[in-house]
Short mmCIF file of C-alpha atoms in Angstrom, two decimals:
data_model
loop_
_atom_site.label_atom_id
_atom_site.label_comp_id
_atom_site.label_asym_id
_atom_site.label_seq_id
_atom_site.Cartn_x
_atom_site.Cartn_y
_atom_site.Cartn_z
CA MET A 126 0.30 17.83 -4.11
CA SER A 127 -1.46 19.65 -0.46
CA LYS A 128 -4.66 19.35 0.94
CA ASP A 129 -4.63 23.03 0.09
CA ASN A 130 -5.75 22.17 -3.63
CA GLN A 131 -7.52 18.91 -3.29
CA SER A 132 -11.23 19.13 -3.15
CA ASN A 133 -12.89 17.68 -0.20
CA HIS A 134 -14.57 14.49 -0.54
CA SER A 135 -16.10 11.58 0.99
CA SER A 136 -15.23 7.59 0.61
CA GLN A 137 -18.40 7.49 -1.20
CA ASP A 138 -17.23 10.07 -3.52
CA LEU A 139 -14.33 8.44 -3.76
CA ALA A 140 -16.13 4.75 -4.45
CA THR A 141 -18.40 6.49 -6.94
CA PHE A 142 -15.64 7.79 -9.12
CA ALA A 143 -13.13 4.26 -8.53
CA LYS A 144 -15.89 2.67 -9.94
CA LYS A 145 -17.24 4.78 -13.06
CA LYS A 146 -13.54 5.30 -14.03
CA GLY A 147 -12.65 1.16 -13.82
CA PHE A 148 -9.77 1.21 -10.93
CA ILE A 149 -11.91 -0.51 -8.34
CA TYR A 150 -15.39 -2.11 -7.80
CA PRO A 151 -17.58 -4.39 -5.70
CA SER A 152 -16.65 -8.34 -6.64
CA SER A 153 -19.30 -10.48 -8.40
CA GLU A 154 -21.71 -7.15 -8.21
CA ILE A 155 -24.11 -8.62 -10.72
CA TYR A 156 -25.29 -10.83 -7.58
CA GLY A 157 -24.91 -8.26 -5.31
CA GLY A 158 -21.71 -8.34 -4.41
CA LEU A 159 -19.42 -9.78 -1.37
CA ALA A 160 -18.54 -7.94 1.50
CA GLY A 161 -14.78 -7.84 1.82
CA PHE A 162 -13.90 -8.54 -1.81
CA TYR A 163 -13.29 -6.06 -4.71
CA ASP A 164 -12.07 -6.72 -8.27
CA TYR A 165 -9.80 -4.21 -9.77
CA GLY A 166 -10.99 -2.93 -13.46
CA HIS A 167 -8.54 -2.02 -16.15
CA LEU A 168 -7.23 1.38 -14.77
CA GLY A 169 -7.09 0.11 -11.38
CA THR A 170 -5.04 -3.33 -12.76
CA MET A 171 -2.61 -1.40 -14.35
CA LEU A 172 -2.05 1.46 -10.87
CA LYS A 173 -1.84 -1.34 -8.43
CA HIS A 174 0.56 -2.93 -11.23
CA ASN A 175 2.42 0.33 -11.18
CA PHE A 176 2.91 0.42 -7.64
CA GLN A 177 3.73 -2.96 -6.83
CA ASN A 178 7.06 -2.66 -9.46
CA VAL A 179 8.11 0.69 -8.20
CA TRP A 180 8.06 -0.73 -4.76
CA ARG A 181 9.85 -4.04 -6.26
CA LYS A 182 12.67 -1.90 -8.08
CA PHE A 183 13.02 -0.02 -4.88
CA PHE A 184 13.66 -2.43 -2.21
CA LEU A 185 14.88 -4.96 -3.90
CA ASP A 186 17.38 -2.49 -4.89
CA LEU A 187 18.86 -1.61 -1.05
CA ASN A 188 21.00 -4.73 -0.93
CA GLN A 189 22.45 -7.41 -3.78
CA ASN A 190 21.31 -10.26 -1.93
CA PHE A 191 17.45 -9.16 -1.69
CA TYR A 192 15.75 -11.68 -4.26
CA GLU A 193 12.16 -12.21 -4.75
CA ILE A 194 9.88 -15.53 -4.47
CA GLU A 195 6.79 -16.78 -5.50
CA THR A 196 4.77 -19.26 -2.93
CA ALA A 197 1.57 -20.85 -2.52
CA ASN A 198 -1.54 -19.21 -1.28
CA ILE A 199 -2.61 -22.57 1.07
CA MET A 200 -0.01 -23.84 2.98
CA HIS A 201 0.26 -26.84 5.47
CA LYS A 202 -1.89 -26.62 8.54
CA ASN A 203 1.70 -26.63 10.66
CA VAL A 204 2.81 -23.32 9.42
CA PHE A 205 0.21 -21.89 11.82
CA LYS A 206 0.50 -23.95 14.59
CA ALA A 207 4.53 -23.11 14.50
CA SER A 208 3.18 -19.40 13.79
CA GLY A 209 0.99 -19.32 16.63
CA HIS A 210 -1.87 -18.13 14.36
CA LEU A 211 -3.82 -21.28 15.15
CA GLU A 212 -4.13 -20.46 18.65
CA ASN A 213 -3.63 -16.37 18.40
CA PHE A 214 -5.34 -15.36 15.33
CA ALA A 215 -8.17 -13.69 16.74
CA ASP A 216 -10.27 -10.22 16.71
CA PRO A 217 -12.67 -9.17 19.44
CA ILE A 218 -16.26 -9.60 18.22
CA VAL A 219 -19.55 -8.14 19.35
CA HIS A 220 -22.81 -8.98 18.55
CA CYS A 221 -26.32 -8.07 19.03
CA ALA A 222 -28.49 -9.57 21.72
CA LYS A 223 -30.82 -10.22 19.41
CA LEU A 224 -28.55 -13.24 18.11
CA ALA A 225 -28.82 -15.11 20.73
CA LYS A 226 -32.21 -15.35 21.32
CA ASN A 227 -32.66 -16.25 17.73
CA LYS A 228 -34.57 -13.22 16.59
CA ASN A 229 -34.58 -11.09 13.54
CA CYS A 230 -31.07 -9.48 13.87
CA ASP A 231 -27.79 -11.04 13.07
CA TRP A 232 -25.54 -7.70 13.05
CA SER A 233 -22.02 -7.89 14.63
CA ALA A 234 -18.73 -5.83 14.18
CA ARG A 235 -15.16 -5.65 15.27
CA ALA A 236 -15.65 -4.81 19.38
CA ASP A 237 -12.47 -1.99 18.76
CA HIS A 238 -13.59 -0.55 15.87
CA LEU A 239 -17.08 -0.26 17.32
CA LEU A 240 -15.63 1.64 20.24
CA GLU A 241 -13.05 3.78 18.28
CA GLU A 242 -15.52 4.96 15.80
CA HIS A 243 -17.81 6.63 18.78
CA THR A 244 -14.59 7.00 21.34
CA LYS A 245 -12.10 8.58 18.72
CA GLN A 246 -9.70 6.74 20.55
CA ARG A 247 -7.44 4.09 19.89
CA ALA A 248 -8.46 0.37 21.66
CA GLU A 249 -6.60 -2.33 19.40
CA ASP A 250 -4.89 -2.90 23.05
CA LEU A 251 -7.54 -3.36 25.48
CA THR A 252 -8.90 -7.12 26.14
CA SER A 253 -12.30 -8.43 25.56
CA GLU A 254 -13.51 -7.82 28.82
CA GLN A 255 -11.98 -4.00 28.81
CA LEU A 256 -13.83 -3.74 25.45
CA THR A 257 -16.99 -5.06 27.20
CA THR A 258 -16.79 -2.67 29.99
CA ALA A 259 -15.91 -0.04 27.53
CA ILE A 260 -18.85 -0.99 25.52
CA LYS A 261 -21.12 -0.73 27.84
CA LYS A 262 -20.12 2.71 29.92
CA ALA A 263 -20.47 4.60 26.29
CA ASP A 264 -24.26 2.53 25.94
CA LEU A 265 -23.36 1.47 22.61
CA LYS A 266 -26.48 0.35 20.92
CA CYS A 267 -26.98 -2.21 17.92
CA PRO A 268 -26.95 0.54 14.68
CA GLU A 269 -29.65 -2.04 13.02
CA CYS A 270 -32.35 -2.64 16.01
CA ASN A 271 -30.93 -0.39 18.72
CA SER A 272 -30.92 -3.70 21.18
CA GLU A 273 -28.63 -4.11 23.75
CA LEU A 274 -25.06 -6.09 23.02
CA GLN A 275 -23.65 -8.99 24.48
CA ASP A 276 -20.25 -9.66 26.20
CA VAL A 277 -16.98 -9.34 23.52
CA GLU A 278 -15.80 -12.61 22.31
CA THR A 279 -13.04 -13.50 20.40
CA MET A 280 -13.06 -15.18 16.37
CA ASN A 281 -10.18 -16.93 14.37
CA MET A 282 -9.53 -15.28 11.39
CA MET A 283 -8.38 -17.95 9.07
CA PHE A 284 -9.67 -19.92 6.07
CA PRO A 285 -9.39 -23.87 6.45
CA VAL A 286 -9.28 -25.41 3.14
CA ASN A 287 -10.09 -29.28 2.61
CA LEU A 288 -7.43 -30.74 0.41
CA GLY A 289 -8.19 -33.65 -1.59
CA VAL A 290 -11.27 -35.71 -2.53
CA GLY A 291 -12.54 -38.16 0.30
CA SER A 292 -9.18 -37.44 1.93
CA LYS A 293 -8.70 -35.85 5.87
CA GLY A 294 -5.92 -33.66 4.44
CA SER A 295 -6.45 -30.08 5.13
CA GLY A 296 -4.56 -26.55 5.01
CA TYR A 297 -5.54 -22.69 5.09
CA LEU A 298 -5.38 -19.57 3.22
CA ARG A 299 -2.70 -17.97 4.40
CA PRO A 300 -3.47 -15.37 6.46
CA GLU A 301 -0.07 -12.82 5.81
CA THR A 302 2.78 -13.66 3.34
CA ALA A 303 5.23 -13.57 5.91
CA GLN A 304 5.12 -17.18 6.67
CA SER A 305 5.92 -18.33 3.13
CA PRO A 306 9.43 -16.71 3.54
CA TYR A 307 10.35 -18.03 6.71
CA VAL A 308 9.23 -21.65 5.65
CA ASN A 309 11.73 -20.78 2.22
CA PHE A 310 14.67 -19.70 4.77
CA LYS A 311 16.27 -22.73 4.75
CA ALA A 312 16.15 -23.41 1.01
CA GLN A 313 17.23 -19.63 -0.11
CA TYR A 314 20.11 -19.61 2.68
CA GLU A 315 21.65 -22.60 0.41
CA LEU A 316 20.65 -21.21 -2.97
CA GLN A 317 21.96 -17.58 -2.03
CA ARG A 318 25.57 -18.71 -0.61
CA LYS A 319 24.89 -18.66 2.88
CA LYS A 320 25.34 -14.76 3.13
CA LEU A 321 23.25 -12.43 5.45
CA PRO A 322 21.81 -10.28 5.75
CA MET A 323 19.25 -12.27 2.88
CA GLY A 324 16.30 -10.74 1.83
CA LEU A 325 13.08 -12.62 0.46
CA ALA A 326 10.77 -10.16 -0.90
CA LEU A 327 6.93 -11.47 -1.73
CA ILE A 328 4.14 -10.14 -3.64
CA GLY A 329 0.94 -12.05 -2.67
CA ARG A 330 -2.76 -12.55 -1.66
CA ALA A 331 -3.67 -13.14 1.74
CA TYR A 332 -6.92 -14.09 3.56
CA ARG A 333 -8.42 -13.09 6.71
CA ASN A 334 -12.23 -13.36 7.73
CA GLU A 335 -12.49 -10.30 8.65
CA ILE A 336 -15.55 -9.58 11.40
CA SER A 337 -16.79 -5.96 9.50
CA PRO A 338 -15.01 -5.65 5.78
CA ARG A 339 -15.47 -1.72 5.09
CA ASN A 340 -14.06 1.20 3.55
CA LEU A 341 -13.34 0.08 0.35
CA THR A 342 -9.87 -1.52 0.06
CA ILE A 343 -8.75 -0.50 3.48
CA ARG A 344 -9.76 -3.47 5.31
CA LEU A 345 -10.88 -6.80 3.15
CA ARG A 346 -10.95 -10.38 3.51
CA GLU A 347 -8.60 -11.04 0.31
CA PHE A 348 -5.89 -8.79 -0.39
CA THR A 349 -2.60 -8.22 -1.62
CA GLN A 350 0.67 -8.10 0.75
CA ALA A 351 3.89 -6.66 -0.74
CA GLU A 352 6.79 -7.90 2.12
CA LEU A 353 10.59 -7.89 2.43
CA GLN A 354 11.62 -10.31 4.94
CA ILE A 355 15.30 -9.61 5.93
CA PHE A 356 17.14 -12.03 7.72
CA PHE A 357 20.17 -10.74 9.62
CA ASN A 358 22.61 -11.67 12.02
CA PRO A 359 21.09 -10.32 15.50
CA ASN A 360 24.29 -9.39 16.86
CA LEU A 361 24.88 -6.56 14.09
CA ILE A 362 21.46 -5.15 14.98
CA GLU A 363 23.55 -2.07 15.83
CA GLU A 364 24.93 -1.35 12.59
CA HIS A 365 24.39 -0.55 9.01
CA GLU A 366 27.19 -0.28 6.57
CA ASP A 367 25.32 2.74 4.87
CA PHE A 368 23.91 4.27 8.05
CA GLU A 369 26.69 7.06 7.61
CA SER A 370 24.76 8.23 4.57
CA ILE A 371 21.27 8.74 6.28
CA LYS A 372 22.53 9.78 9.91
CA ASP A 373 21.15 13.43 9.27
CA VAL A 374 18.15 12.77 7.58
CA LYS A 375 14.35 13.74 9.47
CA ILE A 376 11.84 11.56 10.01
CA GLN A 377 8.55 11.97 10.73
CA THR A 378 7.67 10.39 14.00
CA LEU A 379 4.70 9.88 16.49
CA LEU A 380 6.71 8.06 19.53
CA LEU A 381 5.19 6.83 22.56
CA GLU A 382 6.17 10.04 24.19
CA ASP A 383 4.37 12.80 21.81
CA ARG A 384 1.01 10.98 22.48
CA LYS A 385 -0.33 13.54 24.54
CA THR A 386 0.21 16.41 22.20
CA ASN A 387 -0.60 14.09 19.31
CA LYS A 388 1.76 15.82 16.62
CA ILE A 389 4.20 14.90 14.81
CA VAL A 390 8.23 15.15 15.61
CA GLN A 391 10.89 15.27 13.00
CA ARG A 392 13.66 13.51 14.43
CA SER A 393 17.32 12.80 12.95
CA ALA A 394 18.16 9.07 12.38
CA SER A 395 21.16 9.55 14.94
CA GLU A 396 18.38 11.54 17.19
CA LEU A 397 16.62 7.87 17.56
CA VAL A 398 19.55 6.19 17.95
CA THR A 399 21.23 7.95 20.34
CA LYS A 400 18.10 9.26 22.31
CA HIS A 401 15.72 6.96 21.87
CA ASN A 402 17.77 3.73 21.83
CA LEU A 403 16.40 2.23 18.52
CA PRO A 404 19.20 0.09 16.57
CA LYS A 405 20.80 1.66 13.50
CA PHE A 406 20.23 -1.48 11.25
CA TYR A 407 15.90 -0.64 12.18
CA ILE A 408 16.39 2.91 11.88
CA TYR A 409 17.99 3.00 8.61
CA HIS A 410 15.42 0.92 7.17
CA LEU A 411 12.55 3.38 8.68
CA VAL A 412 14.26 6.34 6.71
CA LYS A 413 14.54 3.84 3.48
CA ILE A 414 10.66 3.44 3.46
CA GLN A 415 10.15 7.35 4.39
CA GLU A 416 12.28 7.76 1.28
CA PHE A 417 9.97 5.58 -1.17
CA TYR A 418 6.95 7.34 -0.02
CA LEU A 419 8.29 11.09 -0.43
CA ASN A 420 10.31 10.76 -3.54
CA HIS A 421 8.97 7.55 -5.44
CA LEU A 422 5.03 7.96 -4.75
CA LYS A 423 5.10 11.75 -3.81
CA ILE A 424 3.41 11.47 -0.63
CA PRO A 425 3.78 15.38 1.08
CA LYS A 426 5.71 14.82 3.75
CA THR A 427 2.42 15.99 6.08
CA HIS A 428 0.58 13.01 4.82
CA ILE A 429 3.07 10.48 6.07
CA ARG A 430 4.36 9.47 9.79
CA PHE A 431 5.86 6.54 11.94
CA TYR A 432 3.83 5.56 14.95
CA GLN A 433 5.11 3.57 16.98
CA LEU A 434 3.43 0.85 19.38
CA ASN A 435 3.59 0.21 22.79
CA ASP A 436 4.46 -3.38 24.44
CA LYS A 437 -0.15 -3.77 24.23
CA GLU A 438 -0.63 -2.72 21.02
CA LYS A 439 2.54 -4.69 18.96
CA ALA A 440 2.42 -8.34 18.42
CA PHE A 441 4.86 -9.79 21.98
CA TYR A 442 7.41 -11.03 19.50
CA ASN A 443 8.00 -7.64 17.77
CA LYS A 444 10.81 -6.11 19.70
CA PHE A 445 10.51 -2.59 17.84
CA HIS A 446 7.25 -1.92 15.89
CA PHE A 447 6.32 1.16 13.97
CA ASP A 448 3.27 1.48 12.00
CA ILE A 449 3.49 3.39 8.75
CA GLU A 450 0.64 6.01 8.38
CA ALA A 451 -1.38 8.38 6.01
CA ASP A 452 -3.42 10.95 6.51
CA LEU A 453 -5.98 10.54 3.99
CA ASN A 454 -8.82 12.87 3.18
CA THR A 455 -11.71 10.21 3.78
CA HIS A 456 -10.43 8.30 6.87
CA GLY A 457 -7.84 10.33 8.26
CA TRP A 458 -4.67 8.61 9.91
CA THR A 459 -4.70 5.24 8.65
CA GLU A 460 -2.09 2.52 8.87
CA ILE A 461 -0.71 1.32 5.35
CA GLY A 462 1.99 -0.50 6.55
CA GLY A 463 4.94 -1.06 9.34
CA LEU A 464 8.52 -2.21 10.09
CA HIS A 465 8.55 -4.63 12.82
CA TYR A 466 11.52 -6.20 14.60
CA ARG A 467 10.32 -9.58 14.62
CA THR A 468 13.04 -11.26 16.28
CA ASP A 469 13.81 -15.41 16.10
CA HIS A 470 10.46 -15.72 16.67
CA ALA A 471 9.15 -17.20 13.30
CA LEU A 472 12.26 -18.87 12.67
CA SER A 473 12.65 -20.58 15.95
CA GLY A 474 8.87 -21.35 15.93
CA HIS A 475 9.00 -23.37 12.51
CA GLN A 476 12.75 -25.20 14.20
CA LYS A 477 10.65 -26.51 16.93
CA VAL A 478 7.14 -28.04 14.85
CA SER A 479 9.14 -29.06 11.98
CA LYS A 480 12.30 -30.31 13.34
CA THR A 481 14.32 -28.63 10.19
CA LYS A 482 17.29 -27.16 11.71
CA MET A 483 17.49 -23.26 11.66
CA GLU A 484 20.32 -22.39 13.65
CA ILE A 485 23.20 -21.80 10.51
CA PHE A 486 26.91 -21.04 11.04
CA ASP A 487 27.72 -17.49 9.64
CA GLU A 488 31.29 -17.91 8.35
CA GLN A 489 31.36 -14.10 8.47
CA SER A 490 31.72 -13.63 12.13
CA LYS A 491 32.20 -17.44 12.87
CA GLN A 492 29.00 -17.88 15.07
CA LYS A 493 25.91 -20.19 15.57
CA PHE A 494 22.69 -18.71 15.51
CA ILE A 495 19.02 -18.40 14.53
CA PRO A 496 18.82 -15.35 11.82
CA HIS A 497 16.33 -12.90 13.10
CA VAL A 498 14.04 -11.30 11.18
CA LEU A 499 13.17 -7.21 10.05
CA GLU A 500 9.71 -7.26 8.19
CA LEU A 501 8.94 -4.26 6.03
CA SER A 502 5.41 -4.88 5.17
CA PHE A 503 2.67 -3.47 2.94
CA GLY A 504 -0.64 -3.38 2.49
CA VAL A 505 -0.87 -2.87 -1.64
CA ASP A 506 -4.73 -2.24 -1.79
CA ARG A 507 -4.32 0.23 1.21
CA ASN A 508 -1.33 1.50 -0.62
CA VAL A 509 -3.53 2.03 -3.73
CA TYR A 510 -6.23 3.52 -1.72
CA THR A 511 -3.88 6.05 -0.23
CA LEU A 512 -2.80 6.79 -4.43
CA LEU A 513 -6.23 7.80 -5.38
CA ASP A 514 -7.91 9.27 -1.83
CA LEU A 515 -4.31 11.89 -1.50
CA ASN A 516 -4.80 12.86 -5.68
CA TYR A 517 -8.19 12.58 -6.17
CA GLN A 518 -9.73 16.40 -7.09
CA LYS A 519 -13.57 16.34 -6.92
CA ASP A 520 -15.14 18.46 -9.37
CA GLN A 521 -15.68 21.85 -7.52
CA LYS A 522 -18.98 22.43 -9.41
CA GLU A 523 -20.27 25.09 -7.19
CA ASN A 524 -15.90 27.15 -7.93
CA LYS A 525 -16.52 29.40 -11.30
CA ASP A 526 -12.81 28.94 -11.30
CA ALA A 527 -12.76 25.15 -11.52
CA ARG A 528 -11.94 23.01 -14.22
CA GLY A 529 -15.41 21.44 -14.49
CA ASN A 530 -14.22 17.94 -14.13
CA ASP A 531 -12.59 15.45 -11.95
CA VAL A 532 -9.04 15.29 -11.92
CA LEU A 533 -6.83 12.55 -10.23
CA ASN A 534 -3.17 13.98 -10.12
CA LEU A 535 -1.09 10.95 -9.76
CA PRO A 536 2.81 11.12 -10.07
CA LYS A 537 4.47 9.97 -13.34
CA SER A 538 5.87 6.49 -11.47
CA VAL A 539 2.58 4.83 -10.75
CA THR A 540 -0.29 6.68 -13.32
CA PRO A 541 -2.02 3.93 -15.70
CA PHE A 542 -0.38 5.94 -18.80
CA THR A 543 2.02 8.81 -18.90
CA ALA A 544 0.66 10.09 -21.75
CA ALA A 545 -2.76 10.49 -24.41
CA VAL A 546 -2.43 11.22 -28.21
CA LEU A 547 -5.24 13.12 -29.40
CA PRO A 548 -5.91 13.73 -32.99
CA LEU A 549 -7.64 17.17 -33.31
CA VAL A 550 -10.45 15.69 -35.58
CA LYS A 551 -11.66 12.41 -36.07
CA ASN A 552 -11.20 10.68 -39.49
CA LYS A 553 -9.04 13.40 -41.03
CA GLN A 554 -6.57 10.94 -42.33
CA PRO A 555 -3.34 13.08 -42.73
CA ILE A 556 -4.16 14.22 -38.90
CA THR A 557 -4.74 10.45 -37.36
CA ASN A 558 -1.67 8.82 -39.77
CA LYS A 559 0.36 11.53 -37.72
CA ALA A 560 -1.49 11.19 -34.45
CA LYS A 561 -0.57 7.11 -35.05
CA GLU A 562 3.07 8.04 -35.78
CA VAL A 563 2.92 9.51 -32.32
CA LEU A 564 1.84 7.06 -30.78
CA LYS A 565 4.18 4.00 -32.07
CA LEU A 566 6.89 6.90 -31.30
CA LEU A 567 6.13 6.56 -27.87
CA LYS A 568 5.58 3.23 -27.45
CA ASP A 569 8.44 2.28 -28.97
CA ASN A 570 10.31 5.02 -26.16
CA ASN A 571 8.50 2.75 -23.37
CA VAL A 572 5.98 5.46 -22.87
CA LYS A 573 2.64 4.39 -21.24
CA THR A 574 0.47 5.84 -23.67
CA PHE A 575 -3.61 5.89 -24.88
CA TYR A 576 -5.22 7.15 -27.63
CA ASP A 577 -8.36 8.47 -27.92
CA GLU A 578 -10.51 10.57 -30.93
CA VAL A 579 -13.93 10.13 -29.51
CA SER A 580 -16.04 13.29 -28.40
CA SER A 581 -14.49 16.64 -28.45
CA ILE A 582 -10.91 18.00 -27.21
CA GLY A 583 -12.42 19.33 -24.33
CA ARG A 584 -13.95 16.18 -23.55
CA ARG A 585 -11.08 13.95 -24.41
CA TYR A 586 -8.68 16.54 -22.18
CA ALA A 587 -11.32 15.77 -18.99
CA ARG A 588 -10.97 12.14 -19.76
CA ALA A 589 -7.26 12.04 -19.58
CA ASP A 590 -7.64 13.99 -16.35
CA GLU A 591 -9.76 11.32 -14.69
CA ALA A 592 -7.32 8.63 -15.41
CA GLY A 593 -4.72 10.54 -14.49
CA ILE A 594 -3.07 10.80 -17.53
CA LYS A 595 0.19 13.40 -17.14
CA TYR A 596 0.46 14.85 -20.37
CA ALA A 597 -2.35 15.10 -23.46
CA ILE A 598 -0.43 15.23 -26.82
CA THR A 599 -2.96 17.12 -29.57
CA ILE A 600 -2.14 16.64 -33.18
CA ASP A 601 -3.84 19.53 -34.73
CA PHE A 602 -3.30 21.37 -38.07
CA ASP A 603 -0.84 23.34 -37.68
CA THR A 604 1.54 19.80 -37.22
CA LEU A 605 1.11 18.85 -40.41
CA ALA A 606 0.53 23.21 -41.93
CA LEU A 607 -3.02 22.20 -43.15
CA ASP A 608 -4.19 25.33 -43.00
CA GLU A 609 -3.31 28.44 -45.56
CA ASP A 610 -2.37 30.50 -42.34
CA SER A 611 -0.65 27.73 -40.50
CA ASP A 612 2.47 28.94 -39.08
CA PRO A 613 5.56 27.07 -41.15
CA LYS A 614 7.59 27.02 -37.41
CA LEU A 615 4.92 24.88 -36.19
CA LYS A 616 5.30 22.08 -38.46
CA ASP A 617 6.11 19.16 -37.12
CA THR A 618 4.94 20.29 -33.52
CA VAL A 619 2.23 19.40 -31.01
CA THR A 620 0.36 20.79 -28.31
CA VAL A 621 1.43 19.46 -25.00
CA ARG A 622 -1.21 20.01 -21.97
CA ASP A 623 0.13 19.43 -18.44
CA ARG A 624 -2.46 17.69 -16.39
CA ASN A 625 -1.42 19.39 -13.24
CA THR A 626 -2.02 23.08 -14.80
CA SER A 627 -3.88 22.85 -18.11
CA GLU A 628 -0.91 24.46 -19.25
CA GLN A 629 -0.67 23.92 -23.17
CA THR A 630 3.44 24.34 -24.63
CA ARG A 631 4.07 23.60 -28.68
CA VAL A 632 6.78 20.90 -28.74
CA LYS A 633 8.79 19.76 -31.51
CA ILE A 634 7.99 15.95 -32.24
CA THR A 635 11.78 14.90 -32.29
CA ASP A 636 11.75 16.27 -28.70
CA LEU A 637 8.83 15.06 -27.16
CA ILE A 638 10.57 12.12 -25.55
CA LYS A 639 12.63 14.73 -23.87
CA GLU A 640 10.12 16.76 -23.36
CA ILE A 641 7.65 14.17 -21.63
CA SER A 642 11.07 12.53 -19.99
#
């Protein structure tokens, strides 16, 4: 899949398609919806779960000491005192000047995003004062009423929660899933027999009171993260036992020095270590993240890059920080994850506030230290959006050679259904019975299969294309040799139509599983 064979579609085209087919649509829509909240329909839920399962298998298999945990969404307020969220988890916000005068315009937006939309340059490293100056210099007005804008201020993004009845107990909906593995570190380290590196993976919900949620599932107030927190000996960051196996792999990088040209440079893992002073432990996981996208999600290499953040852009506790970015048809380069070397900031903070000792004695190295953390972080909803955006091919009605319907070219690893079983005609007993036999064969062999006997065969092919189904399997008169002029060689065969090419081939039912696999 490449941009050349995709149709040009807008974000609204994609939103309309996603809703029409049951992938994603606004939550509480019968009441007008709620900004920043979306529901997944039947196909969207399967796509999301498939992504999570592919992610889970790939990253947990990187080490025998990586495990998944599941934790509460509401956490003690002192968790976020220790992490710094109570004090620092804030975004810059700009309001319409009329709001301060109690007039009838309550427009507001995240200030750096507003500026980026107009200047097409990153502004996330600017202070509130610098944002105010830049907005005035650009002469930006309220898009609702064309009034002046107030000076930029900050707003904490966490959701507080009152706990119990008539009590003063309080907590917070977690704004990131990362804190859950950190507060579980001590217990899990003991349970996992005190071995490092130790990985705690978590796929779960996080909640942020976003100032201006937008772009479908790109920026939400309730979202899902898939994260792997790797706890390791900081004295061994320059090593990785499998580095030799990936040392020559070329990585799609955009380093700080590349910003002037804004061009991706392919650099080998070894080059990033020797010439750019990045540690082997960090680069090994950067290579594995790229492998995940290229080999398992089938994202074209030209659509993935690793964008290095400078000291102003990255969190102060991150020593190294690369964003994982995808080049979307609808929004250009968009952050969908990140690789962060968080040092010992998290565990040291929790040790200080909780008074629970996080320092360990490592039997292997005979050293005492607080483990450092390498965080592999992925926005699940953004990755699902990426899969839809890069694989959606809009019907090009003006093109006489187009097939006449939308197509979703999802890879087999994540598509809701791998195959569709289609009896050529409805209510023709022998054909219907054989179709259900084929359906059972596929399901018994763990092939995700959809059954459809409604409408013409052409319309059913189109529905399968739109749902991302890779193979459409048709049971027809030749399958059962029901016509006098049927070719006996075609008996017990089916037609297999490939979604990407529309090509059809005859396959023996006995060979069907092998052919699809």
